Amino acid sequence: MVEKEVEKNIEALLEERREFEAPEEFAANANANEASIYDDAAADPEAFWASQAERLDWFEPWDTVLEQDPPFHKWFTGGKLNASHNCLDRHLDSNGDRVAYHWVGEPGETKDVTYKDLHEEVCRLANSLKDLGIAKGDRVAIYMPMIPELPAAMLACARIGAPHSVVFGGFSAESLRDRINDAAAKVLITADGSYRKGNVVPLKANADEALQDTPSVEKVVVVARTGEDVSMTEGRDLVYSEVVEAASPDCPAEPMDAEDMLYILYTSGTTGKPKGIVHTTGGYLTGVSSTHNLIFDIKPDTDVYWCAADIGWVTGHSYIVYGPLANGCTSVLYEGAPDHPDKDRWWSIVEQYGVTILYTAPTAIRSCMKWGTDFPAKHDLSSLRLLGSVGEPINPEAWIWYQEFIGAGKAPVVDTWWQTETGQICISPLPGITTLKPGSATKAFPGVFADVVDEAGEAVGRGGGGYLVLRKPVPAMFRTIFGDEKRYVETYFEKFGNDTYFPGDGAKLDDDGYFWLLGRVDDVMNIAGHRISTYEVESALVDHKSVAEAAVVGRVDPKEGETIVAFVTPKEDKEGDDALMEELREHVAKVIGKLARPHSIVFTEDLPKTRSGKIMRRLLRDVATGQELGDVSTLQNAPILEEIKAKAESQQGDDE
Ligand code: 7RM
């Protein structure tokens, strides 16, 4: 009886939401507006991906679209191309004066960089790298702020066939050191510092600390961003502007094999040192440019596109640099924080440049919800015609808020599921075709074979829940973990066999075959034999009018089994008191069922988050179970954890 009630109310929470059909005018002009694209791609996926690859410039055509030796796969073998050529040179004749990036510095300066400007900078820097001894195949580490020199550095590497390894500017010296050493990078490109919330982040000082223990690095190129004094090591460190000015602007793009490495990007696994995710050239560029074109409905002549992620994450690699530039579109590149100098910074940028497409993360959307609607309301956001979300499940309330208060109720919201490993979006609506359901990433992109399976790897079918899998590789999918093929096979293919990629996410299929991502499988709780995802409880909590943000974990007790602990940030004007605690427990009981009612609720000003904004549930689980805290080095706000811990402990005392 109880179980039935839970089941029904989970369904009610997730499904009793409005559905949104593609707006007629949008559909009429959409890049993807024939539903047959799905069936055609399913019938012959290789023909579909080949047609997408043909949108690129190839120096030599490929022989075979896909060669598989599961779990290994190669795309467009025999083909030759260059990513930098595809992102720059081929646009020059017709669109050289088009703006590639409207750059906005956090302190307020702006700069428009055209395709011609970027091409020249890239060619000069590529020649400088050659002068510094970088040859095809050598790795270059990049540790930079969100300034135009960052995409330029990536493309300069791509131009000469040197794989780059971008390390997010928020990472510590130690993280930088480990990544440089794992890739054995020969050159580091960095900056004196960067601006964040009005402060200077000392990138060069961090780099110097890292460089004490990185034997592979021979030269360091330093961009003067802040102009502050930094120490320069004679014979090793060079000034970026001097190096670039001295170099020739003439640098032919190296013809690369489709399967040559384009870059390494490190991502944390559940255990052990970060994994160096390896992406190659032809498939990657095909995957990111095609998804960018069809999902974001890019009209290069008129759109101003803004992906508000950091280039240091895969979202920035694929959807700030390679996808948008391959499609010849104009982007915004913003250096700083969304609330500096005030909480309307993003909306003033949207207004200033007439941004038409905005792509961001649920955590950012929830921050904006917390700050209130006055900030977006101060600005004319009517240019926005399409909104995107990525990074974690977006709860229906945040989805609706985004559509309503940022998209004026008219802009479709595309919730895009993918990973560092997949390189490209895999599950997402096509905004001119797909009927949207708030909270669902909807359907697999054409040519992508996503499914939901049970523990034995059997398809659960519509209405079922289990593990998300991909039954065929996508072109932009990673090829291996740098230097650790064994870990590649074990992490992703041990569970269901070499033909089935396991991304580590749980998902449900609803009766229409829509995907509902439920978070990492290690975040699924088992409450009295019933699977309830932390996300479902979080969604119910955030659904309450007094809640800004919530994270939920399972506390395993040998006697009681698993119970639910919620960490809740109330909205700014709300008090996290006993009355609210009781109200929230009742609220969750009402929307999901008594079984899903949190056993305890800890109120906190903030939740522990990684620098990319993901809530670290693992650490909250440690707090909830009273265990020693795990690794906190990737947190952006580590001190909050001690506060939460102290509160949780005093509350637990109250319980007993
Ligand atoms: C792009 C990115 C990947 C993990 C992935 C999921 C989660 C990402 C969504 C999502 C639900 C989404 N790369 N995730 N997008 N969950 N809906 N639209 O975030 O490598 O940093 O993270 O993020 O758990 O496995 S990532």
XYZ file of C-alpha atoms and ligand atoms in Angstrom:
682
model
C 0.000 0.000 0.000
C 2.658 2.453 1.083
C 4.820 1.487 -1.862
C 2.015 2.121 -4.317
C 1.414 5.535 -2.825
C 5.079 6.437 -3.227
C 5.159 5.222 -6.797
C 2.087 7.221 -7.696
C 3.330 10.424 -6.127
C 6.788 10.232 -7.678
C 5.050 9.905 -10.996
C 2.771 12.772 -10.058
C 5.695 15.008 -9.162
C 7.558 14.318 -12.355
C 4.731 13.900 -14.799
C 1.861 16.095 -13.741
C 3.713 19.034 -15.184
C 2.695 20.857 -18.289
C 4.161 19.772 -21.563
C 5.365 22.328 -24.052
C 5.125 21.772 -27.759
C 7.707 23.425 -29.978
C 6.415 26.965 -30.644
C 5.084 27.158 -34.216
C 7.295 29.997 -35.364
C 10.350 28.387 -33.856
C 9.525 25.068 -35.506
C 9.015 26.694 -38.903
C 12.532 28.117 -38.921
C 14.374 25.440 -36.969
C 17.526 23.797 -38.298
C 15.978 20.462 -37.349
C 12.265 20.469 -38.133
C 11.494 17.045 -39.598
C 10.781 14.317 -37.073
C 11.979 11.822 -39.687
C 15.545 12.770 -38.745
C 15.228 10.299 -35.840
C 14.093 7.316 -37.908
C 16.537 8.027 -40.702
C 19.452 8.209 -38.297
C 18.304 5.091 -36.449
C 18.022 3.147 -39.702
C 21.527 4.083 -40.843
C 23.497 5.854 -38.106
C 26.747 5.795 -40.028
C 25.137 7.554 -42.982
C 23.712 10.128 -40.567
C 27.078 10.836 -38.925
C 28.782 10.907 -42.335
C 26.299 13.566 -43.475
C 27.198 15.594 -40.376
C 30.933 15.107 -40.977
C 30.457 16.476 -44.483
C 29.633 19.864 -42.961
C 33.354 20.086 -42.109
C 36.335 20.774 -44.367
C 38.432 17.649 -44.948
C 41.893 17.752 -46.530
C 41.387 14.110 -47.468
C 38.140 12.134 -47.329
C 37.726 9.212 -44.919
C 37.656 5.565 -45.981
C 35.448 4.158 -43.230
C 32.895 5.956 -41.052
C 33.155 3.664 -38.023
C 35.606 0.885 -37.244
C 34.792 -1.039 -34.101
C 36.685 -3.474 -31.981
C 34.602 -3.080 -28.816
C 35.154 -1.353 -26.485
C 37.444 0.476 -28.904
C 36.168 2.499 -31.810
C 37.582 4.732 -34.536
C 35.707 7.252 -36.627
C 36.356 8.508 -40.152
C 39.579 6.529 -40.506
C 41.811 7.574 -43.367
C 40.329 11.086 -43.307
C 42.560 14.107 -42.770
C 41.517 17.463 -41.356
C 42.575 20.124 -38.893
C 40.362 21.467 -36.099
C 41.903 24.944 -36.130
C 41.432 25.163 -39.905
C 37.785 24.162 -39.482
C 37.216 26.676 -36.694
C 38.994 29.590 -38.390
C 40.441 29.467 -41.907
C 37.376 28.207 -43.680
C 35.293 31.131 -42.411
C 37.753 33.832 -43.474
C 36.742 34.417 -47.095
C 33.085 35.027 -46.449
C 33.005 35.951 -42.765
C 36.456 37.060 -41.643
C 35.076 40.258 -40.113
C 32.380 38.476 -38.144
C 32.874 38.617 -34.376
C 33.936 35.256 -32.979
C 33.871 36.449 -29.362
C 32.375 39.464 -27.684
C 34.716 39.326 -24.724
C 33.707 40.898 -21.410
C 36.271 41.189 -18.623
C 34.999 41.042 -15.079
C 36.248 44.544 -14.172
C 34.261 45.890 -17.148
C 36.524 46.155 -20.173
C 35.261 44.668 -23.454
C 36.842 43.547 -26.709
C 35.396 42.163 -29.939
C 37.579 39.510 -31.546
C 36.757 38.734 -35.188
C 37.487 35.451 -36.953
C 40.304 37.238 -38.792
C 41.801 38.533 -35.526
C 41.615 35.125 -33.896
C 43.136 33.432 -36.941
C 46.126 35.754 -36.907
C 46.699 35.338 -33.186
C 46.438 31.558 -33.470
C 48.886 31.403 -36.382
C 51.454 33.525 -34.558
C 51.163 31.566 -31.346
C 51.359 28.257 -33.248
C 54.631 29.408 -34.800
C 55.917 30.461 -31.375
C 55.117 27.042 -29.972
C 57.063 25.448 -32.803
C 59.987 27.756 -32.002
C 59.782 26.597 -28.392
C 60.292 23.039 -29.570
C 56.701 21.788 -29.667
C 56.215 19.178 -32.377
C 53.179 17.172 -33.452
C 52.115 14.891 -30.579
C 53.773 16.927 -27.768
C 51.399 17.936 -24.981
C 50.848 21.556 -23.941
C 49.248 22.420 -20.593
C 47.022 25.508 -20.410
C 46.058 27.214 -17.112
C 44.291 30.426 -17.965
C 41.398 32.760 -17.193
C 38.428 33.257 -19.522
C 40.214 35.651 -21.878
C 40.457 35.424 -25.697
C 44.025 34.129 -25.381
C 42.597 30.894 -23.949
C 40.708 29.690 -27.048
C 43.630 31.057 -29.097
C 46.049 28.848 -27.165
C 43.870 25.765 -27.662
C 43.539 26.392 -31.394
C 47.263 27.101 -31.761
C 47.937 23.653 -30.304
C 45.336 22.071 -32.589
C 46.894 23.835 -35.561
C 50.236 22.090 -35.135
C 48.883 18.794 -33.828
C 49.970 19.260 -30.219
C 47.273 17.924 -27.846
C 46.321 20.488 -25.203
C 45.450 19.778 -21.607
C 43.437 22.672 -20.199
C 43.396 22.840 -16.417
C 40.545 24.915 -14.969
C 41.874 28.203 -13.518
C 40.151 27.498 -10.213
C 42.262 24.424 -9.577
C 45.067 24.496 -7.054
C 48.807 24.259 -7.660
C 48.728 20.597 -6.658
C 45.979 19.696 -9.075
C 47.812 21.543 -11.831
C 51.043 19.717 -11.005
C 49.389 16.286 -11.103
C 47.754 16.982 -14.447
C 50.943 18.377 -16.000
C 52.861 15.322 -14.843
C 50.276 12.777 -15.962
C 50.355 14.243 -19.479
C 54.113 15.016 -19.365
C 53.446 18.463 -20.868
C 56.450 20.257 -22.391
C 55.089 23.787 -22.346
C 52.671 25.564 -19.997
C 50.651 28.552 -21.177
C 49.277 30.606 -18.279
C 48.582 34.184 -17.150
C 49.784 36.421 -14.347
C 46.367 36.217 -12.742
C 42.647 36.344 -13.298
C 39.713 38.285 -11.891
C 37.010 36.611 -9.833
C 34.440 38.487 -7.726
C 36.666 41.540 -7.743
C 39.686 39.645 -6.451
C 42.818 38.573 -8.284
C 43.427 34.831 -8.546
C 47.237 34.399 -8.583
C 47.563 31.956 -11.470
C 51.280 32.506 -12.055
C 52.092 32.052 -8.365
C 50.101 28.789 -8.374
C 51.848 27.719 -11.556
C 55.260 28.488 -10.022
C 54.393 26.275 -7.079
C 53.298 23.469 -9.402
C 56.370 23.907 -11.603
C 58.690 23.042 -8.729
C 57.853 19.441 -9.392
C 57.075 19.088 -13.106
C 60.244 17.823 -14.812
C 58.673 17.653 -18.290
C 57.997 21.421 -18.567
C 60.666 23.300 -20.534
C 59.027 26.667 -21.229
C 56.239 28.753 -19.713
C 54.372 31.421 -21.686
C 52.660 34.060 -19.514
C 49.818 36.365 -20.602
C 49.703 39.719 -18.806
C 46.045 39.821 -17.750
C 46.108 41.741 -14.483
C 49.451 43.505 -14.976
C 50.476 42.666 -11.418
C 54.116 41.924 -10.730
C 54.862 38.232 -10.969
C 58.148 36.407 -10.763
C 59.570 35.316 -14.109
C 62.185 32.556 -14.198
C 65.046 33.427 -16.521
C 65.412 30.993 -19.412
C 62.071 29.303 -18.691
C 59.363 31.985 -18.605
C 58.391 34.117 -21.593
C 55.963 37.008 -22.022
C 53.041 35.981 -24.255
C 52.733 39.288 -26.139
C 56.454 39.384 -26.932
C 56.489 35.806 -28.162
C 53.411 36.331 -30.339
C 54.571 39.638 -31.819
C 57.918 38.168 -32.814
C 56.345 35.225 -34.644
C 55.203 35.038 -38.254
C 51.434 35.260 -38.886
C 51.744 32.619 -41.573
C 51.243 29.089 -40.275
C 49.636 26.394 -42.422
C 47.370 24.017 -40.502
C 48.894 20.566 -40.056
C 46.840 17.839 -41.781
C 45.834 15.567 -38.920
C 44.557 12.054 -39.083
C 40.906 11.889 -37.986
C 42.029 9.698 -35.090
C 44.971 11.883 -33.986
C 44.617 13.184 -30.450
C 43.077 16.657 -30.184
C 43.152 17.037 -26.418
C 43.228 15.522 -22.968
C 40.840 16.757 -20.289
C 41.025 15.502 -16.730
C 37.897 14.537 -14.840
C 37.460 13.088 -11.378
C 36.376 9.502 -11.022
C 34.762 8.037 -7.946
C 38.173 6.933 -6.700
C 41.834 7.492 -7.431
C 43.625 10.150 -9.389
C 41.821 12.151 -12.079
C 41.309 10.415 -15.396
C 42.817 11.960 -18.534
C 39.962 11.727 -20.999
C 41.369 11.488 -24.540
C 39.517 13.084 -27.453
C 40.528 12.781 -31.099
C 39.942 15.038 -34.087
C 37.453 13.995 -36.783
C 34.742 12.334 -34.713
C 34.954 14.948 -31.972
C 34.549 17.870 -34.339
C 31.685 16.105 -36.123
C 29.918 15.389 -32.827
C 30.228 18.842 -31.307
C 29.493 20.858 -34.449
C 26.429 18.819 -35.408
C 24.865 18.860 -31.937
C 25.642 22.557 -31.549
C 23.980 23.282 -34.878
C 20.859 21.173 -34.398
C 20.212 21.505 -30.645
C 21.025 25.203 -30.325
C 19.497 25.926 -33.721
C 22.429 28.121 -34.674
C 21.880 30.826 -37.310
C 25.440 32.128 -37.678
C 24.374 35.372 -39.409
C 22.074 36.555 -36.664
C 22.566 34.643 -33.440
C 24.576 35.787 -30.452
C 25.235 32.627 -28.507
C 26.434 32.458 -24.928
C 27.552 29.360 -23.098
C 28.234 30.663 -19.602
C 30.419 27.725 -18.524
C 34.179 27.918 -18.068
C 36.393 26.697 -20.899
C 38.256 24.655 -18.270
C 35.367 22.138 -18.298
C 34.246 19.967 -21.189
C 31.182 22.158 -21.696
C 33.521 25.011 -22.559
C 35.733 22.891 -24.812
C 32.808 21.583 -26.852
C 30.316 24.436 -26.678
C 32.387 27.612 -26.245
C 35.354 26.717 -28.438
C 35.113 23.855 -30.946
C 31.367 23.618 -31.686
C 30.561 27.331 -32.008
C 33.733 28.199 -33.951
C 33.312 25.230 -36.317
C 29.828 26.599 -37.002
C 31.134 30.131 -37.570
C 28.893 31.715 -34.993
C 29.289 34.724 -32.701
C 29.657 34.014 -28.979
C 29.920 35.941 -25.746
C 32.970 35.129 -23.622
C 32.648 36.416 -20.046
C 35.525 36.268 -17.611
C 33.936 36.590 -14.217
C 31.250 35.762 -11.680
C 27.494 36.134 -12.299
C 27.062 38.316 -9.198
C 29.864 40.792 -9.705
C 29.532 43.718 -9.252
C 25.877 42.794 -8.719
C 23.485 39.922 -9.228
C 22.274 41.239 -12.586
C 25.657 41.027 -14.337
C 24.569 38.229 -16.695
C 21.336 39.974 -17.599
C 23.120 43.226 -18.374
C 25.415 41.280 -20.740
C 22.429 39.598 -22.405
C 20.872 43.018 -22.938
C 24.081 44.675 -24.119
C 24.855 42.111 -26.828
C 21.324 40.984 -27.633
C 22.136 37.393 -26.677
C 19.743 35.014 -28.426
C 20.807 31.647 -26.978
C 21.941 31.057 -23.392
C 23.417 27.773 -22.137
C 24.059 27.342 -18.419
C 23.741 24.938 -15.472
C 20.908 24.231 -13.004
C 23.067 25.356 -10.089
C 23.373 28.813 -11.679
C 19.648 28.900 -12.373
C 18.903 28.025 -8.748
C 21.223 30.799 -7.557
C 19.302 33.238 -9.710
C 16.018 31.948 -8.284
C 17.408 32.535 -4.818
C 18.402 36.100 -5.699
C 14.890 36.813 -6.989
C 13.231 38.030 -10.164
C 14.049 41.727 -9.687
C 17.515 41.234 -11.154
C 16.480 39.801 -14.529
C 13.465 42.119 -14.598
C 15.772 45.154 -14.651
C 16.942 44.230 -18.159
C 15.507 43.728 -21.618
C 15.953 39.997 -22.207
C 13.591 39.837 -25.181
C 16.409 38.816 -27.553
C 16.578 35.364 -25.893
C 14.922 32.741 -28.061
C 16.421 29.498 -26.724
C 17.733 28.366 -23.332
C 19.933 25.394 -22.483
C 20.785 23.498 -19.314
C 23.603 21.049 -18.539
C 25.507 19.451 -15.696
C 22.945 17.826 -13.462
C 19.269 17.000 -13.453
C 17.249 20.207 -13.575
C 14.348 20.088 -11.183
C 11.024 21.009 -12.788
C 10.664 24.132 -10.631
C 13.997 25.527 -11.824
C 13.135 24.592 -15.421
C 9.839 26.476 -15.238
C 11.477 29.446 -13.532
C 14.164 29.613 -16.242
C 11.610 29.480 -19.020
C 9.298 31.978 -17.331
C 11.616 34.644 -15.918
C 14.562 34.422 -18.301
C 12.853 33.164 -21.433
C 9.698 35.303 -21.035
C 7.628 32.129 -21.122
C 8.357 31.617 -24.803
C 11.912 30.335 -25.179
C 12.195 26.536 -25.317
C 14.495 25.033 -22.665
C 16.795 22.273 -23.907
C 18.037 20.076 -21.071
C 21.158 18.397 -22.451
C 22.658 15.242 -20.945
C 26.267 14.336 -21.691
C 29.674 13.917 -20.072
C 33.355 14.732 -20.388
C 33.644 11.208 -21.775
C 30.977 11.511 -24.474
C 32.413 14.858 -25.635
C 29.095 15.810 -27.213
C 25.476 16.079 -26.114
C 23.781 12.663 -26.269
C 20.295 13.185 -24.837
C 18.440 16.417 -25.530
C 15.379 17.840 -27.208
C 15.557 19.209 -30.743
C 13.784 22.483 -30.014
C 11.834 22.648 -33.286
C 10.552 19.081 -32.986
C 10.458 17.761 -29.445
C 7.592 18.321 -27.020
C 9.279 19.408 -23.797
C 8.627 18.057 -20.321
C 10.200 20.154 -17.546
C 12.789 18.008 -15.781
C 13.333 15.544 -18.623
C 16.260 15.615 -21.056
C 13.691 14.007 -23.412
C 15.244 11.852 -26.161
C 18.503 10.528 -27.527
C 19.961 12.771 -30.216
C 19.615 11.286 -33.732
C 22.189 8.553 -34.247
C 22.636 8.038 -30.486
C 21.509 4.695 -29.041
C 20.685 5.385 -25.400
C 18.691 2.952 -23.306
C 17.853 2.100 -19.707
C 18.764 -1.371 -18.449
C 18.519 -3.373 -15.235
C 21.355 -4.904 -13.225
C 21.581 -7.772 -15.723
C 21.831 -5.390 -18.659
C 18.295 -6.129 -19.917
C 16.271 -3.228 -21.303
C 13.659 -2.140 -18.752
C 11.333 -0.678 -21.362
C 8.923 2.233 -21.010
C 7.831 2.941 -17.477
C 10.943 1.317 -16.037
C 14.014 2.558 -14.211
C 17.630 1.466 -14.000
C 20.995 2.301 -15.514
C 21.535 4.574 -18.470
C 23.687 2.994 -21.205
C 24.825 3.796 -24.735
C 24.691 0.816 -27.063
C 26.839 2.355 -29.783
C 29.648 4.899 -29.568
C 28.982 8.482 -30.647
C 31.615 10.170 -32.845
C 32.841 12.570 -30.135
C 33.121 9.817 -27.541
C 36.519 9.537 -25.825
C 38.894 6.873 -27.064
C 40.685 5.961 -23.835
C 42.066 7.253 -20.549
C 45.486 8.748 -21.203
C 48.117 6.180 -20.291
C 45.603 3.826 -18.667
C 43.705 1.681 -21.139
C 42.946 -0.879 -18.453
C 41.109 1.688 -16.386
C 39.161 2.701 -19.505
C 37.893 -0.825 -20.025
C 37.181 -1.484 -16.361
C 35.463 1.770 -15.474
C 33.098 1.942 -18.392
C 32.705 -1.543 -19.869
C 33.087 -4.052 -17.069
C 29.524 -3.713 -15.874
C 27.644 -4.565 -19.071
C 30.302 -5.824 -21.474
C 32.355 -4.298 -24.246
C 29.409 -3.362 -26.460
C 27.626 -1.320 -23.822
C 29.019 1.956 -22.476
C 28.021 2.605 -18.864
C 28.133 6.320 -17.980
C 27.366 5.808 -14.269
C 23.956 7.498 -14.285
C 20.567 6.208 -13.270
C 17.538 6.971 -15.426
C 13.865 6.236 -15.930
C 11.941 5.920 -19.150
C 8.413 7.291 -18.973
C 5.475 5.982 -20.961
C 6.415 8.166 -23.928
C 9.975 6.847 -23.898
C 11.369 10.114 -22.466
C 14.565 9.924 -20.417
C 14.506 11.227 -16.838
C 18.048 11.367 -15.519
C 18.242 10.521 -11.849
C 21.828 11.439 -11.048
C 24.811 9.213 -10.499
C 23.869 5.709 -9.510
C 25.764 6.055 -6.301
C 23.225 8.719 -5.350
C 20.285 6.376 -5.445
C 18.954 5.467 -2.013
C 17.255 2.302 -1.011
C 14.605 3.203 1.511
C 12.812 0.186 2.925
C 13.439 -1.742 -0.242
C 12.244 1.063 -2.422
C 14.544 2.944 -4.734
C 14.231 6.678 -4.275
C 16.698 8.987 -5.896
C 18.219 11.809 -3.933
C 17.093 13.947 -6.847
C 13.441 13.126 -6.406
C 13.502 14.186 -2.765
C 15.560 17.261 -3.628
C 13.091 18.140 -6.297
C 10.248 17.894 -3.811
C 12.106 20.072 -1.312
C 13.015 22.718 -3.871
C 9.371 22.666 -4.915
C 8.543 24.230 -1.512
C 8.220 28.012 -1.525
C 10.773 28.584 1.251
C 13.581 26.466 -0.208
C 16.392 27.775 -2.406
C 18.515 24.664 -2.704
C 18.615 21.181 -1.280
C 20.888 18.158 -1.286
C 19.803 14.786 -0.073
C 21.836 11.751 0.927
C 21.125 8.361 2.383
C 22.381 7.558 5.877
C 22.911 3.872 6.299
C 22.274 2.594 9.777
C 22.758 -1.098 10.505
C 19.529 -1.201 12.539
C 17.317 1.248 10.755
C 18.471 0.606 7.228
C 18.848 3.648 5.036
C 17.270 6.928 6.096
C 17.097 10.227 4.300
C 19.072 13.237 5.419
C 18.419 16.558 3.721
C 20.656 19.605 3.667
C 18.579 22.650 2.871
C 19.350 26.281 2.070
C 16.272 28.410 2.781
C 15.454 31.388 0.566
C 17.092 34.608 1.695
C 14.181 35.917 3.765
C 13.259 32.547 5.319
C 14.262 31.141 8.680
C 15.525 27.576 8.954
C 13.717 26.761 12.204
C 11.847 23.801 13.676
C 8.582 24.963 12.152
C 10.062 24.963 8.659
C 11.648 21.583 9.274
C 8.304 20.045 10.109
C 6.661 21.811 7.171
C 9.254 20.439 4.768
C 8.976 16.892 6.047
C 5.231 17.103 5.542
C 5.697 18.657 2.137
C 7.899 15.803 0.941
C 5.456 13.321 2.442
C 2.725 15.037 0.476
C 4.453 15.121 -2.896
C 6.230 11.779 -2.788
C 4.858 9.788 0.133
C 5.639 9.271 3.779
C 8.426 6.907 2.890
C 10.416 9.680 1.261
C 10.124 12.031 4.230
C 13.595 13.108 5.345
C 14.511 11.705 8.720
C 16.478 14.831 9.504
C 16.969 18.193 7.892
C 20.053 20.330 8.386
C 19.667 23.984 7.432
C 22.737 25.605 5.952
C 23.645 28.835 4.160
C 25.401 26.995 1.368
C 26.090 23.469 0.165
C 29.551 22.003 -0.475
C 30.181 22.298 -4.212
C 32.934 21.496 -6.663
C 34.373 24.389 -8.582
C 32.119 23.499 -11.494
C 29.126 23.862 -9.202
C 28.226 20.236 -8.601
C 26.987 19.464 -5.110
C 29.361 17.018 -3.416
C 26.838 14.554 -2.024
C 29.645 12.165 -1.194
C 30.892 14.564 1.477
C 27.396 15.179 2.782
C 26.989 11.429 3.048
C 30.128 11.352 5.167
C 28.638 14.068 7.375
C 25.309 12.259 7.615
C 26.845 8.956 8.573
C 29.260 10.598 11.008
C 32.259 9.306 9.104
C 35.550 11.020 8.695
C 35.325 13.504 5.831
C 36.715 12.318 2.491
C 38.859 14.368 0.121
C 37.718 18.010 0.199
C 40.369 19.387 -2.150
C 38.023 19.936 -5.102
C 35.552 22.037 -3.089
C 35.031 25.702 -3.900
C 33.663 26.393 -0.416
C 35.344 23.934 1.942
C 34.718 25.883 5.210
C 30.954 25.403 4.901
C 31.473 21.704 5.466
C 32.741 22.137 9.008
C 29.734 24.306 9.813
C 27.370 21.732 8.383
C 29.129 19.001 10.296
C 28.848 20.842 13.593
C 25.137 21.490 13.022
C 24.433 17.940 11.952
C 26.175 16.585 15.033
C 24.291 18.843 17.435
C 20.994 17.908 15.757
C 21.774 14.237 15.906
C 22.321 14.752 19.611
C 18.816 16.246 19.839
C 17.349 13.230 18.087
C 18.541 10.796 20.695
C 28.632 18.096 -19.412
C 29.049 17.631 -18.044
C 28.827 14.453 -16.316
C 27.741 14.029 -15.350
C 26.789 13.018 -15.930
C 25.539 13.297 -15.140
C 25.555 14.785 -14.944
C 25.246 16.243 -16.986
C 23.090 16.333 -17.127
C 23.436 15.502 -16.050
C 21.203 15.117 -15.629
C 21.711 16.543 -17.416
N 30.096 16.775 -18.004
N 24.781 15.480 -15.988
N 24.241 16.773 -17.687
N 22.489 14.898 -15.302
N 20.812 15.902 -16.633
N 21.290 17.338 -18.408
O 28.464 18.012 -17.061
O 31.636 15.105 -17.070
O 31.304 17.174 -15.843
O 29.601 15.514 -15.783
O 26.928 15.170 -15.023
O 25.602 12.666 -13.891
O 27.273 11.705 -15.753
S 30.724 16.147 -16.660
